[in-house]
C-alpha cells in the first residue's frame, strides 16, 4: 500500500495549495474590504464636502449679520459699539464655536476684537496673523484640522472700509468625521468577516460531496474501493445524489471484477495443478506397474541370478523416474523468494513435466536448450513462465501437431521462445501481451488467467514479451529477460 505524498511546508503556504473552503471565504473577505474602503472613502469625501458647505453657509450668515450690524459704527468710528455688536453676535451664534472675531480698517489696524489681549485696538495685523485666512476663500481650514478661518470685507458705496476676520473651532466636525469613519470601518469589517464566515460554511457544505469523492478515490489508489454510505447518499440532493449512486455502482462493479479475477486466478492454479497432477500420476503409475511386476518376479524366481539382477535394475530405473518427476514438480512450485541462478537442468525438468500432455496428443516437440549451467536470472519465476507457455502451447496445438521450445542467451539477456501449430492467438491476447506494463486482462469466457500470470512474472523480472501469429499458422511468444547486474559473466 502506498501513502499519499506529504506536501512540503513551503508548498503548504502557497495560495494554490489552499483548500477551496479557505480560498473562497478569504476572497470574499478581501473583496468586501476593498469595496468597503472605496465606499468609506466616498462617504467620507461626501461628508467632508457637506460639512464644509454647511460651515461656509453658517460662517457666511454670521459674517453677513455682523457686517450689517457694525458697518454704521465703523463709519462713525465708534469702537465701543463695534465691541458690543461683536459680543452680541458671539452669543447669538454660540453653536458656531466662534473663537475670535477681528474688525480691522482698510490699513490693517484693529478697530475691535473679541480677544483684545491678543489683538489690541489700533494695533497693526502682521502678515503671519493674516496668513491663515487665505485669499478670496469663503473658509480656510488650518493644517491641523482644528480651526477654520474666514474673512469678509466691509464696503460702503463701493469703498472698502475694512475687513472682518473670524476664527472658528471645527474640532466637533472633525470628531464627527472620525466617528463616522470608525463606524464605517467597524461596520464594514464586521460585515466582511461575517460574510466570509457565512461563505466558509456555505462553501464547506457545497464542497463536502467533492471532498467525500476525493477521499474515496484516494482509497481506490491504495488498492481498495470503498462505497459511499447510504446515509451520505440520501443526505445529498440533485446531481450529487445521482453522482454518488453511480460511484457506488462503479465500486460494486470494480469489487466484483476483482473478486472474479481472484476466483479465476485460484481456478487457474487449481487447473494447472490438476493437469500436472494427472501427468505426474501417469508418469508415476507406469514405472509402478513395472516395479510390481519386478517384485512379483523376485518372489517367484528370486533364487535365479539373472531374474534377480533384471528385477533390481527395473526397480532402480522406476524409482529414479519417480524421483525425477517429484523433484521437478517441487522445484517449479515451491513457495520461496530464492534468488538461485537458473540451471540448464531446470528447463529439462519442464520437458519432463509436459511430456504426459505431449504424448497424450501425440505432439512433435522441437527442443533447443542452449543456456549454460548457471545463469543470473530468477530461477523460480523463469520456470513458471516457461511452464505456463508450454502448457498453453500444448492446449492450443491440435492432435499430431507441433510445439517448439528454444532458450538462448548472450551477455545481457535470456531469450525463451515457445511456438505451436495451433490457430494462433486472438487479437485481444496479442494486444494484452504486448503491453509495456501489466494491466487488467480482458475477461473472456474460459480464458483463464495464464496470460495474466505470465505478464505479471515477466514485468516483475524487468523483461518484455514479443508475441505474434506466424504466417504459416500457429503462434510464437518470446520472453526477453535481462541478466542481473553484477553477476554477468561470459556465456558461450
Coordinates of C-alpha atoms in Angstrom, one line a residue, residues 244-441:
X244 CA -22.9 9.2 -5.6
X245 CA -25.1 6.4 -6.7
X246 CA -23.2 6.0 -9.9
X247 CA -19.9 5.9 -8.0
X248 CA -21.3 3.2 -5.7
X249 CA -22.3 1.2 -8.8
X250 CA -18.8 1.7 -10.2
X251 CA -17.3 0.5 -6.8
X252 CA -19.6 -2.6 -6.9
X253 CA -18.6 -3.4 -10.4
X254 CA -14.8 -3.0 -9.7
X255 CA -15.1 -5.1 -6.5
X256 CA -17.0 -7.7 -8.4
X257 CA -14.3 -7.7 -11.1
X258 CA -11.6 -8.1 -8.5
X259 CA -13.4 -10.9 -6.8
X260 CA -13.9 -12.6 -10.2
X261 CA -10.2 -12.1 -11.0
X262 CA -9.2 -13.6 -7.7
X263 CA -11.6 -16.6 -8.2
X264 CA -10.3 -17.1 -11.8
X265 CA -6.7 -17.0 -10.5
X266 CA -7.4 -19.7 -8.0
X267 CA -9.2 -21.7 -10.6
X268 CA -6.3 -21.3 -13.0
X269 CA -3.9 -22.5 -10.3
X270 CA -6.1 -25.5 -9.5
X271 CA -6.5 -26.3 -13.2
X272 CA -2.7 -26.2 -13.7
X273 CA -2.1 -28.3 -10.6
X274 CA -4.8 -30.7 -11.8
X275 CA -3.2 -31.1 -15.2
X276 CA 0.3 -31.6 -13.6
X277 CA -1.1 -34.0 -11.0
X278 CA -2.7 -36.0 -13.8
X279 CA 0.6 -36.1 -15.7
X280 CA 2.6 -36.9 -12.6
X281 CA 0.1 -39.7 -11.8
X282 CA 0.6 -41.1 -15.3
X283 CA 4.4 -40.8 -15.0
X284 CA 4.4 -42.5 -11.6
X285 CA 1.9 -45.2 -12.5
X286 CA 3.8 -46.5 -15.4
X287 CA 7.0 -47.3 -13.5
X288 CA 5.0 -48.6 -10.6
X289 CA 3.4 -51.3 -12.8
X290 CA 6.8 -52.4 -13.9
X291 CA 8.1 -52.3 -10.3
X292 CA 5.2 -54.5 -9.1
X293 CA 6.0 -57.0 -11.9
X294 CA 9.7 -57.0 -10.9
X295 CA 8.6 -57.6 -7.2
X296 CA 6.4 -60.5 -8.4
X297 CA 9.3 -61.9 -10.4
X298 CA 11.6 -61.7 -7.4
X299 CA 9.0 -63.5 -5.2
X300 CA 8.7 -66.4 -7.7
X301 CA 12.2 -66.7 -9.2
X302 CA 14.4 -64.6 -6.9
X303 CA 16.8 -67.5 -6.5
X304 CA 17.9 -67.1 -10.1
X305 CA 20.7 -64.7 -10.5
X306 CA 19.6 -63.4 -13.9
X307 CA 16.0 -62.8 -12.8
X308 CA 17.2 -61.1 -9.6
X309 CA 19.6 -58.7 -11.5
X310 CA 17.0 -57.8 -14.1
X311 CA 14.3 -57.1 -11.4
X312 CA 16.6 -55.0 -9.3
X313 CA 17.7 -53.0 -12.4
X314 CA 14.0 -52.4 -13.3
X315 CA 13.2 -51.3 -9.7
X316 CA 16.1 -48.8 -9.7
X317 CA 15.0 -47.3 -13.1
X318 CA 11.4 -46.9 -11.9
X319 CA 12.4 -45.3 -8.6
X320 CA 14.8 -42.9 -10.4
X321 CA 12.0 -41.9 -12.8
X322 CA 9.6 -41.3 -9.9
X323 CA 12.3 -39.2 -8.1
X324 CA 12.9 -37.0 -11.2
X325 CA 9.1 -36.3 -11.6
X326 CA 8.6 -35.4 -8.0
X327 CA 11.8 -33.3 -7.9
X328 CA 10.8 -31.3 -11.0
X329 CA 7.4 -30.6 -9.6
X330 CA 8.8 -29.4 -6.2
X331 CA 11.4 -27.1 -7.8
X332 CA 8.7 -25.5 -10.0
X333 CA 6.0 -24.9 -7.4
X334 CA 7.9 -24.4 -4.1
X335 CA 7.0 -21.1 -2.5
X336 CA 10.1 -19.1 -1.6
X337 CA 11.9 -15.9 -2.5
X338 CA 15.1 -17.7 -3.6
X339 CA 17.5 -16.0 -6.0
X340 CA 19.3 -19.0 -7.1
X341 CA 20.6 -18.8 -10.7
X342 CA 18.9 -20.7 -13.5
X343 CA 20.5 -24.0 -14.4
X344 CA 20.5 -25.9 -17.7
X345 CA 18.7 -28.9 -16.0
X346 CA 15.8 -26.6 -14.9
X347 CA 14.4 -26.4 -18.4
X348 CA 15.0 -30.1 -18.9
X349 CA 12.7 -30.7 -15.9
X350 CA 10.0 -28.8 -17.7
X351 CA 10.3 -31.1 -20.7
X352 CA 9.7 -34.0 -18.3
X353 CA 6.6 -32.3 -16.7
X354 CA 4.9 -31.6 -20.1
X355 CA 5.7 -35.0 -21.6
X356 CA 2.4 -36.6 -20.5
X357 CA 0.5 -33.9 -22.3
X358 CA 2.6 -34.2 -25.5
X359 CA 2.3 -38.0 -25.5
X360 CA -1.4 -37.8 -25.0
X361 CA -1.9 -35.5 -28.0
X362 CA 1.0 -37.2 -29.9
X363 CA 2.7 -33.8 -30.4
X364 CA 6.1 -33.4 -32.1
X365 CA 8.3 -31.4 -29.7
X366 CA 11.2 -29.3 -31.0
X367 CA 13.5 -28.7 -28.1
X368 CA 16.6 -26.4 -28.0
X369 CA 18.1 -25.6 -24.6
X370 CA 21.4 -23.7 -25.1
X371 CA 21.8 -21.9 -21.8
X372 CA 24.8 -22.6 -19.5
X373 CA 24.6 -24.5 -16.2
X374 CA 24.3 -21.2 -14.2
X375 CA 22.5 -18.1 -15.5
X376 CA 21.9 -15.0 -13.2
X377 CA 18.1 -14.8 -13.5
X378 CA 15.3 -15.7 -11.1
X379 CA 15.1 -19.5 -11.3
X380 CA 11.6 -19.9 -9.9
X381 CA 10.0 -17.1 -12.0
X382 CA 11.5 -18.3 -15.3
X383 CA 10.4 -21.9 -14.7
X384 CA 6.9 -20.8 -14.0
X385 CA 6.8 -18.5 -17.1
X386 CA 8.2 -21.3 -19.4
X387 CA 5.9 -23.9 -17.9
X388 CA 2.8 -21.8 -18.5
X389 CA 3.8 -21.1 -22.0
X390 CA 4.5 -24.8 -22.7
X391 CA 1.1 -25.8 -21.2
X392 CA -0.7 -23.1 -23.3
X393 CA 1.1 -24.3 -26.4
X394 CA 0.1 -28.0 -25.7
X395 CA -3.5 -26.8 -25.3
X396 CA -3.5 -24.8 -28.5
X397 CA -1.8 -27.4 -30.7
X398 CA -4.1 -29.9 -32.4
X399 CA -3.7 -33.7 -32.3
X400 CA -0.4 -34.7 -34.0
X401 CA 0.6 -31.0 -34.1
X402 CA 3.9 -29.4 -33.1
X403 CA 5.3 -27.3 -30.3
X404 CA 8.7 -25.7 -30.1
X405 CA 10.9 -24.5 -27.2
X406 CA 14.1 -22.6 -27.5
X407 CA 16.2 -21.0 -24.8
X408 CA 19.3 -19.0 -25.8
X409 CA 21.3 -16.2 -24.0
X410 CA 24.0 -13.6 -24.6
X411 CA 26.0 -11.4 -22.3
X412 CA 22.9 -9.3 -21.3
X413 CA 19.7 -11.1 -22.0
X414 CA 18.0 -14.5 -21.8
X415 CA 15.5 -15.3 -24.6
X416 CA 12.9 -18.0 -24.3
X417 CA 10.7 -18.7 -27.3
X418 CA 7.7 -21.1 -27.3
X419 CA 5.8 -21.8 -30.6
X420 CA 2.8 -24.0 -31.5
X421 CA 1.0 -25.1 -34.6
X422 CA -2.5 -24.1 -33.3
X423 CA -4.9 -21.5 -34.7
X424 CA -2.9 -18.6 -33.3
X425 CA -3.6 -16.1 -30.5
X426 CA -6.7 -13.9 -30.7
X427 CA -6.3 -10.2 -31.2
X428 CA -7.1 -9.3 -27.6
X429 CA -4.5 -11.7 -26.3
X430 CA -1.8 -10.3 -28.6
X431 CA -2.6 -6.7 -27.5
X432 CA -2.5 -7.7 -23.9
X433 CA 0.9 -9.5 -24.1
X434 CA 2.4 -6.5 -26.0
X435 CA 1.6 -4.1 -23.2
X436 CA 4.6 -2.3 -21.7
X437 CA 3.2 -2.8 -18.1
X438 CA 0.8 -5.4 -16.7
X439 CA -2.8 -4.3 -16.8
X440 CA -6.1 -6.0 -16.0
X441 CA -6.6 -8.7 -18.6

